[in-house]
Every structure is written in structure tokens, then in C-alpha cells.
Amino acid sequence: PVEAPVDPRPEAAAARPDAKPRSGPKAMPGGPRPAGEDGGGVSGVLRRLARLEDSRQRAAELFRWLLAPVAPAEFLVRHWEREPLLVRRGDPGYYAGLFSTADFDAALRGGEVHFGTHLDVTSYAEGMRETHNPSGRALPAVVWDFYQNGCSLRLLCPQAFSPTVWHFLSILQEQFGSMAGANTYLTPPGTQGFAPHYDDIEAFVLQLEGKKHWRVYRPRTHAEVLPQFSSANFTQAELGEPVLETVLEAGDLLYFPRGFIHQGDCLPDAHSLHITVSSYQRNSWGDFLEKLIPAALQMALEEDVEYRRGLPMDYLQYMGVANSDTVDARRTAFVEKVQSLIKKLVDYAPIDAAVDQRAKSFLHDCLPPALTQSEKEQSVYGFPARWQDGAPCNVDILITKDTKVRLLRHGIVRLCNEEAGVMLYYTTENSRVYHKEELKFLELDPEYTDSIEFLLSSYPNHVSVDNLPCETLEEKISLATLLFEKGILTTKKPLAQV
């Protein structure tokens, strides 16, 4: 679309619901999508995705739906880590069922929401950002009184309280290969809850209810492009002109990369509820090298005597900042030696092992899989063991050589060969609360490695237990039973009917 000048005043933006970005970022038109037999909104999307056998395909399709009508390939080339993207849909029900003010109220009434831990009460007025959190449980009467008095409410980790948000993010995280998190923001009409700032995550703002006036600014310096950490609050005087100014309405999407400064305020005539979906926190090449380089240096020290030779006895006399302008052949030789050792370090870099360490961190961050009804019936979570007539019944898990099995999801396990042995890390026992549980793993006999790799390469197809590349049938059944009990494997047909 042709870009038009934007009046920076909120009231002017309110009068122009079709306001365009100033420059750079692209505003994409959208429109209502046919609901089909599964219904519309997020609930309908999740029902359609449940029919896809491959979790990787589910993730790709959900990502496509999130960006629609922008194609993911276009987004990744033109916008990802580069430019903001604004998608106008003109469809207030596009995100229906994901999260609502009614869900917010229900979370408060559930009794598990606590100030500071789960909920922040904030305000921003006359250039001053304040947090008003009391201590203890966030009682509805107290929370809604804050809101009524002009405070914004930020619900941290809504996936802990909303099964739909949990389901949504648990699918999307496999697309990113990095934790997908979320916060929800409820803002009263005519107020602003947060000062201008930039974040250390890729942000997807989904407008759920009402509308909100947004201003987005480019990074001010090269050092603030794709930053490792979020910024402190900025004053208006520290900002230039926004690269994008718009009013988001229900169903719209706004994406901006980490490092882009942003602020949002409510117009006088409407409240705002939005959810920010985030990913790619500390997931850069530099973060990867922080794992790789120390491991490479340790291997070099063990295997190459050059790294263990002593420094020159007199190097303190000609090296250091005080000697940086000194012309000395010894300085040149010292620098060349350092450069040589660094270049040689590449030969010792255990790249795959470092990737596995990153993958372990990702699995620890992951939400547990949210199961479809069929996945529940075909897994240990739907197994009908219970107490009946004075004794346990339906307890035995009867897996045979003919039982057809497969991984529950492709992204729920990681096989790592470590000093302590062969470890299989998995996410099925994770918590919906970030890092509430330690990372779970099974220590496997090395002869089971081929079977795990076979299950990974066979996914999403089912395979007979007899086809697992273990030496004996007993080992095949034992491994399959262990993985089933941990929720890692499902069977093609339920093992027992209730």
C-alpha cells in the first residue's frame, strides 16, 4: 500500500482506523477466513491441526496461520530480525478462543495468581513508569480496583492458566526451535502501562479485544540492533520519529524484532487486551559460541601440547594496553601466536555436542505437549488403570512384538552422548510454569541408541516393536514399555479400553 503521513496524536490515529506505517515496515491487508466445519478462531485452527499426524507440520501450519496472509517465506526474508510487520485483518474473531478478559477473570478467581510472580500492576504517566504490586494472592476485588483506577494488568505466563494458550504455544515452539512464551496485557481506556523500551525477544503482538495505539522506533545505534538483553525505560526525549505508528484492532497482528523500541497506549474510547507471543531469547550465534568455544578449548588443551606450552617469560614487559603503541617484533610474534591458536581451535570444536547442549536447554524451557483426544487415548495418559472393587485393575501395560508405536511428537526428545553415558532428554513431564521442574532424562544403555534414532527417523509413521533394532525381543519390549510409561511413545491403537 501507498504509505501516508501519520499524525502522531492518539486522537488522530483513532479517527483513522486504516492508519498506515510511516516507512519501512509493510502493512498487509487481511480478511475473514472461512470457518469450515471446525469453526473459526483459534479453537477451529487447533481442531484442524489435530488431524495432522506430524507435529512439525502442525507447527509450520500454525505459523502460517499466525502470519496470514503473509507467506512465511516472505516474512523470514523481509521481516524476521529486520523490519516490523503490520497485518490488518478486519476480522475481530480471528483470535477468538485464545484468551479473553473472561479468561483473565477466571484465572484470578482460580486462586493461583499472585502479585509479582504471575501478575504485574503498572502505570505510566507524565514520563514515570511505576509498579504497584502488593504482596500475596491477586484477589479479584483488589485487581479490578487497580484496573478501575487506571492501572494496566500484565499476566505473566498465561499458558499456566489457559489450556488454549498452552496448546497454542506448545505447537508453535517446535517451529522456532526456541522457547515460545507469552504475556497478556489488559489496559484501561485512555491509559498507558509501560514506558518506551526494547526487548530481547522477537515479539508477535496479537490484538484480542478493543484497540491500542502503537509507536515503534528503529534501534538508535548499531549496538542496539538485535540486543542480548532488554533495555531500561526511555524518556520521550531520547526517541526520534517512529518508523511505524498505528492503531491495532481485534484480529490484527504486529511483529517487531528485538531491539526495536516500542510503546502502546489506549485510546479514550476503548480498553485493550493483547497477548505478546515471544521467542528467540538468547538464541543467537554468539549464545551458541558461548557453549562451543569453552568446549573446544578444553579439547585442545587435552589433545594439543601447543595450548599447554607456557607464555613467554617477558610478555608482560611488551604486551598490555600501556604497550599497545609500542613497535616491537615480540609484540607482533605474540599476536600472531594468539591468532594461530584461535584459528586452530576450530579443529577441536565439538559442534554437534554444543548443539546438543543448546537443545537440552531448549527442552528444559519447553512446555509439555498438550494432547489431542486421540493422543491421550493412545498414550499412558489415557491408560485406564484404576482402583475398583477393592483392588487395582487394568494396570499391566501389555506391549508385544506386534504393537505399533511411534513418538508422541518429534520435538519432545533429544538423544545426547555425554561423558556420563547416553542420555535421552524429554519434555513430557515438564511444567506449564517456566522451569518449575528440572530437565527430565533417561540414562540408556548404548545399545538402545540405534532404536531411538530409528524412532526419530520413522516419525510420524508407526513401527512394530519387533522392528526396533535391539538384539533381543525382550529388550525391544522393555524399551518400548519404558518409553510408553514416560509418555514418549504412543500406540497406533489404545492398549486397553475403559
Coordinates of C-alpha atoms in Angstrom, one line a residue:
P1 CA 0.0 0.0 0.0
V2 CA 1.0 3.6 -0.5
E3 CA 2.3 5.0 2.7
A4 CA 0.8 8.2 4.1
P5 CA 2.0 10.7 6.6
V6 CA 0.8 10.0 10.1
D7 CA -0.5 12.5 12.7
P8 CA 1.3 11.4 15.9
R9 CA -1.6 12.3 18.1
P10 CA -3.6 9.3 19.5
E11 CA -6.9 11.0 18.8
A12 CA -5.9 11.4 15.2
A13 CA -5.0 7.8 14.9
A14 CA -8.3 6.9 16.5
A15 CA -10.1 8.8 13.8
R16 CA -8.2 6.8 11.1
P17 CA -8.6 3.1 11.7
D18 CA -6.8 2.5 8.5
A19 CA -3.6 4.3 9.5
K20 CA -0.6 3.2 7.6
P21 CA 3.0 2.8 8.8
R22 CA 5.3 5.8 8.1
S23 CA 8.0 4.0 6.3
G24 CA 9.9 0.7 6.2
P25 CA 7.5 -1.9 7.6
K26 CA 4.8 -3.3 5.5
A27 CA 1.1 -3.2 6.2
M28 CA -0.6 -6.2 4.9
P29 CA -4.3 -6.4 4.2
G30 CA -6.2 -9.4 5.5
G31 CA -9.8 -10.6 5.6
P32 CA -12.1 -13.1 7.3
R33 CA -11.2 -16.7 6.8
P34 CA -13.8 -19.4 6.1
A35 CA -14.6 -21.2 9.3
G36 CA -15.3 -24.6 7.8
E37 CA -16.6 -27.5 9.8
D38 CA -14.2 -26.9 12.7
G39 CA -15.4 -23.4 13.4
G40 CA -13.4 -20.2 13.3
G41 CA -10.8 -18.6 15.6
V42 CA -8.0 -20.3 17.4
S43 CA -10.2 -23.1 18.6
G44 CA -11.1 -24.1 15.0
V45 CA -7.4 -23.8 13.9
L46 CA -6.3 -26.1 16.8
R47 CA -9.0 -28.7 15.8
R48 CA -7.8 -28.7 12.2
L49 CA -4.2 -29.0 13.3
A50 CA -5.1 -32.0 15.5
R51 CA -5.8 -34.0 12.3
L52 CA -2.2 -33.6 11.1
E53 CA 0.0 -36.6 12.1
D54 CA 3.3 -34.8 12.0
S55 CA 4.0 -32.3 14.8
R56 CA 6.5 -30.4 12.6
Q57 CA 3.7 -29.9 10.0
R58 CA 1.3 -28.7 12.8
A59 CA 3.9 -26.1 13.9
A60 CA 4.5 -24.9 10.3
E61 CA 0.8 -24.6 9.6
L62 CA 0.1 -22.7 12.8
F63 CA 3.0 -20.3 12.0
R64 CA 1.5 -19.8 8.5
W65 CA -1.9 -19.1 10.1
L66 CA -0.3 -16.6 12.6
L67 CA 1.2 -14.6 9.7
A68 CA -1.6 -14.9 7.1
P69 CA -1.9 -13.6 4.5
V70 CA 1.9 -13.0 4.6
A71 CA 3.7 -16.2 3.4
P72 CA 6.2 -17.5 6.0
A73 CA 9.0 -17.4 3.3
E74 CA 8.3 -13.8 2.6
F75 CA 8.2 -13.0 6.3
L76 CA 11.5 -14.7 7.0
V77 CA 13.3 -12.9 4.1
R78 CA 11.9 -9.4 4.6
H79 CA 10.9 -9.0 8.2
W80 CA 12.4 -11.6 10.6
E81 CA 15.1 -9.8 12.7
R82 CA 14.9 -6.9 10.2
E83 CA 11.7 -4.9 10.0
P84 CA 8.3 -4.7 11.7
L85 CA 5.3 -6.1 10.1
L86 CA 1.7 -4.9 10.4
V87 CA -1.2 -7.2 9.3
R88 CA -4.7 -5.8 9.2
R89 CA -7.3 -8.4 9.0
G90 CA -10.7 -6.7 9.5
D91 CA -11.7 -9.8 11.3
P92 CA -12.3 -9.3 15.1
G93 CA -12.9 -13.0 15.6
Y94 CA -9.6 -14.1 14.1
Y95 CA -8.1 -14.9 17.5
A96 CA -11.4 -16.0 19.1
G97 CA -10.9 -18.5 21.9
L98 CA -7.2 -17.9 22.5
F99 CA -7.7 -15.6 25.6
S100 CA -10.2 -13.1 26.8
T101 CA -11.0 -10.8 29.7
A102 CA -13.3 -13.5 30.9
D103 CA -10.4 -15.9 30.9
F104 CA -8.4 -13.3 32.8
D105 CA -11.1 -13.0 35.4
A106 CA -11.4 -16.8 35.7
A107 CA -7.6 -17.1 36.3
L108 CA -8.0 -14.6 39.2
R109 CA -10.9 -16.5 40.7
G110 CA -8.9 -19.7 40.5
G111 CA -6.9 -18.6 43.4
E112 CA -3.4 -19.4 42.0
V113 CA -2.5 -15.9 40.7
H114 CA 0.0 -14.0 42.9
F115 CA 1.2 -10.4 42.5
G116 CA 4.8 -10.2 41.2
T117 CA 5.0 -13.9 40.4
H118 CA 2.1 -14.1 37.9
L119 CA 0.7 -10.6 37.7
D120 CA 2.1 -7.1 37.5
V121 CA 0.1 -3.9 38.1
T122 CA 1.7 -1.0 36.3
S123 CA 1.1 2.6 35.2
Y124 CA 2.9 5.2 33.1
A125 CA 2.0 8.8 33.3
E126 CA 4.0 12.1 32.8
G127 CA 7.1 10.1 31.9
M128 CA 7.0 8.0 35.1
R129 CA 6.7 4.2 35.0
E130 CA 5.5 2.6 38.3
T131 CA 4.7 -0.9 39.5
H132 CA 2.0 -1.1 42.2
N133 CA 2.2 -4.8 43.2
P134 CA 1.0 -5.6 46.7
S135 CA 2.2 -8.9 48.2
G136 CA 0.3 -12.2 48.2
R137 CA -2.6 -13.5 46.2
A138 CA -4.1 -11.4 43.5
L139 CA -7.7 -11.2 44.7
P140 CA -10.3 -10.2 42.0
A141 CA -11.6 -7.3 44.1
V142 CA -8.1 -5.8 44.5
V143 CA -7.0 -6.4 40.9
W144 CA -10.2 -4.9 39.4
D145 CA -9.9 -1.9 41.7
F146 CA -6.4 -1.2 40.4
Y147 CA -7.8 -1.5 36.8
Q148 CA -10.7 0.8 37.5
N149 CA -8.2 3.4 38.8
G150 CA -6.3 3.4 35.5
C151 CA -3.6 0.7 36.1
S152 CA -2.6 -1.8 33.4
L153 CA -2.5 -5.5 34.2
R154 CA 0.2 -7.8 32.8
L155 CA -0.5 -11.5 33.3
L156 CA 2.8 -13.4 33.1
C157 CA 2.8 -17.0 31.8
P158 CA -0.9 -17.2 30.7
Q159 CA -0.2 -20.7 29.5
A160 CA -0.1 -21.8 33.2
F161 CA -3.8 -20.7 33.5
S162 CA -5.2 -21.2 30.0
P163 CA -5.2 -24.6 28.3
T164 CA -5.7 -22.9 24.9
V165 CA -2.7 -20.7 25.3
W166 CA -0.7 -23.7 26.4
H167 CA -1.9 -25.7 23.4
F168 CA -1.1 -22.8 21.0
L169 CA 2.5 -22.3 22.3
S170 CA 3.3 -25.9 22.7
I171 CA 2.8 -26.4 19.0
L172 CA 4.5 -23.1 17.9
Q173 CA 7.7 -23.8 19.9
E174 CA 8.6 -26.6 17.6
Q175 CA 8.6 -24.2 14.6
F176 CA 11.0 -21.8 16.3
G177 CA 13.3 -24.4 17.9
S178 CA 13.3 -22.0 20.8
M179 CA 11.0 -21.4 23.7
A180 CA 7.7 -19.7 22.8
G181 CA 6.4 -17.7 25.7
A182 CA 3.6 -15.2 26.2
N183 CA 2.3 -12.4 28.4
T184 CA -1.1 -10.8 28.2
Y185 CA -1.7 -7.1 28.7
L186 CA -5.1 -5.6 29.8
T187 CA -5.1 -1.8 29.6
P188 CA -7.9 0.6 30.6
P189 CA -9.2 3.2 28.1
G190 CA -7.1 6.4 27.9
T191 CA -4.0 5.0 29.7
Q192 CA -0.5 3.6 29.1
G193 CA 1.0 0.9 31.3
F194 CA 4.7 0.9 30.2
A195 CA 7.4 3.3 29.2
P196 CA 9.1 3.1 25.8
H197 CA 11.7 0.3 25.8
Y198 CA 13.1 -2.5 23.7
D199 CA 13.1 -6.2 24.4
D200 CA 15.5 -9.1 23.9
I201 CA 12.8 -11.3 22.1
E202 CA 11.1 -11.5 18.8
A203 CA 7.6 -10.1 19.5
F204 CA 4.3 -11.0 17.9
V205 CA 1.5 -8.8 19.2
L206 CA -1.9 -10.3 18.8
Q207 CA -4.7 -7.8 19.4
L208 CA -7.5 -9.8 21.2
E209 CA -10.0 -7.2 22.3
G210 CA -10.5 -3.4 21.9
K211 CA -7.8 -1.4 20.2
K212 CA -4.4 0.1 21.0
H213 CA -2.3 2.9 19.6
W214 CA 1.3 1.7 18.9
R215 CA 4.5 3.5 18.1
V216 CA 7.6 1.6 17.0
Y217 CA 11.1 3.1 16.6
R218 CA 14.2 1.7 15.0
P219 CA 17.3 0.8 17.2
R220 CA 19.1 4.1 18.0
T221 CA 22.6 2.7 17.5
H222 CA 24.3 -0.3 15.9
A223 CA 25.0 -1.7 19.3
E224 CA 21.2 -1.9 20.0
V225 CA 20.5 -4.0 16.9
L226 CA 19.4 -7.5 18.0
P227 CA 20.5 -6.9 21.6
Q228 CA 21.2 -9.7 24.0
F229 CA 19.3 -8.0 26.8
S230 CA 16.3 -5.8 27.2
S231 CA 16.7 -2.1 27.7
A232 CA 15.9 0.2 30.6
N233 CA 13.0 2.6 30.2
F234 CA 13.5 5.5 27.8
T235 CA 12.1 9.0 28.0
Q236 CA 10.3 10.6 25.1
A237 CA 13.2 13.0 24.6
E238 CA 15.5 10.0 23.9
L239 CA 13.4 8.8 21.0
G240 CA 13.3 10.0 17.4
E241 CA 10.4 9.7 15.0
P242 CA 8.6 6.3 15.0
V243 CA 9.1 4.1 11.9
L244 CA 5.6 2.8 12.5
E245 CA 2.5 4.4 14.1
T246 CA -0.8 2.6 14.0
V247 CA -3.9 1.5 15.9
L248 CA -4.3 -2.2 16.3
E249 CA -7.8 -3.6 16.3
A250 CA -9.0 -7.0 17.3
G251 CA -7.7 -9.6 14.9
D252 CA -4.7 -7.6 13.8
L253 CA -1.0 -8.6 14.2
L254 CA 2.1 -6.5 14.8
Y255 CA 5.6 -8.0 14.7
F256 CA 8.8 -6.3 15.6
P257 CA 12.3 -7.6 16.1
R258 CA 14.3 -7.4 19.3
G259 CA 15.9 -4.0 19.7
F260 CA 13.0 -2.1 18.2
I261 CA 11.8 0.4 20.8
H262 CA 8.0 0.4 21.3
Q263 CA 5.2 1.8 23.3
G264 CA 1.5 1.3 23.3
D265 CA -1.3 3.4 24.8
C266 CA -5.1 3.0 24.9
L267 CA -7.4 5.4 23.1
P268 CA -10.1 7.1 25.2
D269 CA -13.0 5.1 23.8
A270 CA -11.8 1.5 24.3
H271 CA -9.9 -0.8 26.5
S272 CA -7.2 -3.1 25.1
L273 CA -6.4 -6.8 25.6
H274 CA -3.5 -8.2 23.7
I275 CA -1.1 -11.2 24.0
T276 CA 2.5 -10.9 23.1
V277 CA 4.0 -14.2 21.8
S278 CA 7.7 -14.2 22.1
S279 CA 10.7 -16.3 21.1
Y280 CA 14.4 -16.3 20.3
Q281 CA 15.6 -15.1 23.7
R282 CA 19.4 -15.7 23.9
N283 CA 19.3 -17.8 20.8
S284 CA 22.0 -16.2 18.7
W285 CA 25.2 -17.4 17.1
G286 CA 27.0 -15.6 20.0
D287 CA 25.0 -17.6 22.5
F288 CA 25.9 -20.8 20.7
L289 CA 29.6 -19.9 20.6
E290 CA 29.4 -19.4 24.4
K291 CA 28.8 -23.1 24.6
L292 CA 31.1 -24.2 21.8
I293 CA 34.3 -22.2 22.4
P294 CA 35.0 -23.3 26.0
A295 CA 34.4 -26.9 25.0
A296 CA 36.7 -26.6 22.0
L297 CA 39.4 -25.0 24.3
Q298 CA 39.1 -27.9 26.8
M299 CA 39.6 -30.5 24.0
A300 CA 42.5 -28.5 22.6
L301 CA 44.2 -28.4 26.0
E302 CA 43.8 -32.1 26.3
E303 CA 45.0 -33.1 22.8
D304 CA 47.5 -30.4 21.7
V305 CA 50.6 -29.6 23.6
E306 CA 50.8 -26.2 21.9
Y307 CA 47.9 -24.9 24.1
R308 CA 49.8 -26.2 27.2
R309 CA 53.1 -24.5 26.5
G310 CA 54.0 -21.6 28.8
L311 CA 53.7 -17.9 27.9
P312 CA 56.9 -16.1 27.2
M313 CA 58.6 -15.1 30.4
D314 CA 58.9 -11.4 29.4
Y315 CA 55.5 -11.0 27.7
L316 CA 54.2 -8.6 30.5
Q317 CA 57.0 -6.2 29.5
Y318 CA 55.8 -5.6 25.9
M319 CA 52.1 -6.6 26.0
G320 CA 49.1 -4.8 27.6
V321 CA 47.3 -1.5 27.0
A322 CA 50.3 0.5 28.1
N323 CA 52.4 -1.0 25.4
S324 CA 49.8 -1.0 22.7
D325 CA 51.5 1.7 20.6
T326 CA 55.0 0.2 21.0
V327 CA 56.7 -1.1 17.9
D328 CA 58.3 -4.4 18.9
A329 CA 58.9 -7.6 17.0
R330 CA 58.0 -9.5 20.1
R331 CA 54.5 -7.9 20.2
T332 CA 54.0 -8.9 16.5
A333 CA 55.0 -12.5 17.3
F334 CA 52.8 -12.7 20.3
V335 CA 49.7 -11.5 18.4
E336 CA 50.4 -13.9 15.6
K337 CA 50.7 -16.8 18.0
V338 CA 47.3 -15.9 19.6
Q339 CA 45.7 -15.7 16.2
S340 CA 47.2 -19.0 15.2
L341 CA 45.9 -20.8 18.3
I342 CA 42.4 -19.3 17.8
K343 CA 42.2 -20.4 14.2
K344 CA 43.5 -23.9 15.1
L345 CA 40.7 -24.0 17.8
V346 CA 38.2 -24.7 15.0
D347 CA 39.6 -28.1 14.5
Y348 CA 38.8 -29.1 18.1
A349 CA 35.3 -27.5 18.1
P350 CA 32.7 -30.2 19.1
I351 CA 29.9 -28.5 17.1
D352 CA 27.4 -31.3 17.3
A353 CA 27.9 -31.7 21.0
A354 CA 27.4 -28.0 21.5
V355 CA 24.2 -28.1 19.5
D356 CA 23.0 -30.9 21.8
Q357 CA 23.7 -28.7 24.8
R358 CA 21.7 -25.9 23.3
A359 CA 18.9 -28.5 22.5
K360 CA 19.0 -29.6 26.2
S361 CA 18.4 -26.0 27.3
F362 CA 15.5 -25.7 24.8
L363 CA 13.9 -28.9 26.1
H364 CA 14.1 -27.6 29.6
D365 CA 12.4 -24.4 28.5
C366 CA 9.7 -26.2 26.6
L367 CA 6.1 -26.5 27.5
P368 CA 4.9 -30.1 27.9
P369 CA 2.9 -31.3 24.9
A370 CA -0.9 -30.5 25.0
L371 CA -2.5 -33.7 24.0
T372 CA -5.3 -34.2 21.5
Q373 CA -8.1 -36.6 22.5
S374 CA -6.7 -39.4 20.2
E375 CA -3.1 -38.8 21.6
K376 CA -4.4 -39.2 25.1
E377 CA -6.3 -42.4 24.3
Q378 CA -3.2 -43.9 22.6
S379 CA -0.7 -42.9 25.4
V380 CA -0.1 -43.7 29.0
Y381 CA -2.2 -40.6 29.9
G382 CA -5.3 -42.4 28.8
F383 CA -4.4 -45.8 30.1
P384 CA -7.4 -47.0 32.3
A385 CA -5.5 -48.2 35.3
R386 CA -7.7 -47.5 38.4
W387 CA -8.9 -48.8 41.8
Q388 CA -12.0 -50.9 41.5
D389 CA -13.8 -53.5 43.7
G390 CA -11.1 -53.3 46.4
A391 CA -8.0 -53.7 44.1
P392 CA -6.1 -52.0 41.2
C393 CA -7.3 -53.1 37.8
N394 CA -6.1 -52.6 34.2
V395 CA -2.6 -51.9 35.5
D396 CA -0.5 -54.1 33.2
I397 CA 0.9 -52.4 30.0
L398 CA 0.8 -55.2 27.5
I399 CA 3.1 -54.3 24.7
T400 CA 4.0 -57.1 22.4
K401 CA 6.3 -57.5 19.3
D402 CA 3.3 -56.7 17.1
T403 CA 2.3 -53.4 18.9
K404 CA 2.6 -50.4 16.6
V405 CA 4.3 -47.4 18.2
R406 CA 5.7 -44.0 17.4
L407 CA 7.0 -40.9 19.2
L408 CA 4.2 -38.7 20.6
R409 CA 5.8 -35.7 18.9
H410 CA 9.0 -35.2 17.0
G411 CA 10.4 -32.4 19.2
I412 CA 9.9 -33.9 22.6
V413 CA 13.2 -35.8 22.9
R414 CA 16.9 -35.3 22.4
L415 CA 19.5 -38.1 22.4
C416 CA 22.8 -36.9 23.7
N417 CA 26.1 -38.9 24.1
E418 CA 27.7 -37.4 27.1
E419 CA 30.6 -38.3 29.5
A420 CA 28.2 -39.8 31.9
G421 CA 26.6 -42.0 29.2
V422 CA 23.9 -42.0 26.7
M423 CA 21.1 -39.7 27.8
L424 CA 17.6 -39.2 26.4
Y425 CA 16.1 -35.9 27.5
Y426 CA 12.4 -35.4 27.1
T427 CA 9.6 -32.8 27.7
T428 CA 6.5 -34.8 28.6
E429 CA 7.0 -34.2 32.3
N430 CA 7.7 -30.5 32.1
S431 CA 5.6 -28.0 33.8
R432 CA 3.4 -25.3 32.2
V433 CA 5.3 -22.9 34.6
Y434 CA 8.7 -22.0 33.3
H435 CA 11.5 -24.2 34.9
K436 CA 9.2 -25.4 37.7
E437 CA 10.6 -28.9 37.0
E438 CA 14.2 -29.9 36.4
L439 CA 15.0 -31.2 33.0
K440 CA 14.0 -34.9 32.8
F441 CA 16.1 -37.6 31.2
L442 CA 16.6 -41.4 30.9
E443 CA 20.0 -42.9 31.0
L444 CA 20.1 -45.6 28.3
D445 CA 22.3 -48.5 27.6
P446 CA 24.4 -47.5 24.5
E447 CA 22.9 -50.5 22.5
Y448 CA 19.5 -48.6 22.6
T449 CA 20.9 -45.6 20.7
D450 CA 20.0 -47.1 17.3
S451 CA 16.4 -47.8 18.4
I452 CA 15.9 -44.1 19.5
E453 CA 17.4 -42.9 16.2
F454 CA 15.1 -45.4 14.4
L455 CA 12.0 -44.0 16.1
L456 CA 13.1 -40.4 15.3
S457 CA 13.7 -41.2 11.6
S458 CA 10.4 -43.2 11.3
Y459 CA 8.2 -40.4 12.7
P460 CA 5.4 -39.8 12.1
N461 CA 4.9 -43.4 10.9
H462 CA 4.1 -46.2 13.3
V463 CA 6.6 -49.1 13.5
S464 CA 6.2 -52.6 15.1
V465 CA 8.1 -53.1 18.3
D466 CA 9.6 -56.1 16.6
N467 CA 11.3 -53.8 14.1
L468 CA 13.3 -51.9 16.8
P469 CA 17.0 -52.6 16.2
C470 CA 17.6 -54.2 19.6
E471 CA 19.4 -57.5 20.0
T472 CA 16.6 -59.4 21.7
L473 CA 12.8 -59.3 21.7
E474 CA 12.9 -58.8 25.5
E475 CA 15.0 -55.7 25.0
K476 CA 12.6 -54.3 22.3
I477 CA 9.6 -54.8 24.6
S478 CA 11.4 -53.4 27.6
L479 CA 12.5 -50.2 25.8
A480 CA 9.1 -49.7 24.2
T481 CA 7.4 -50.1 27.6
L482 CA 9.8 -47.7 29.3
L483 CA 9.2 -45.0 26.7
F484 CA 5.4 -45.6 26.8
E485 CA 5.3 -45.2 30.6
K486 CA 7.2 -41.8 30.2
G487 CA 4.6 -40.6 27.7
I488 CA 7.2 -40.5 25.0
L489 CA 5.7 -43.3 22.8
T490 CA 2.1 -43.7 21.7
T491 CA 0.5 -46.8 20.2
K492 CA -1.5 -46.9 17.0
K493 CA -4.5 -48.4 18.8
P494 CA -5.3 -47.9 22.5
L495 CA -3.7 -50.7 24.6
A496 CA -6.8 -51.1 26.7
Q497 CA -10.4 -49.8 26.5
V498 CA -12.0 -48.2 29.5

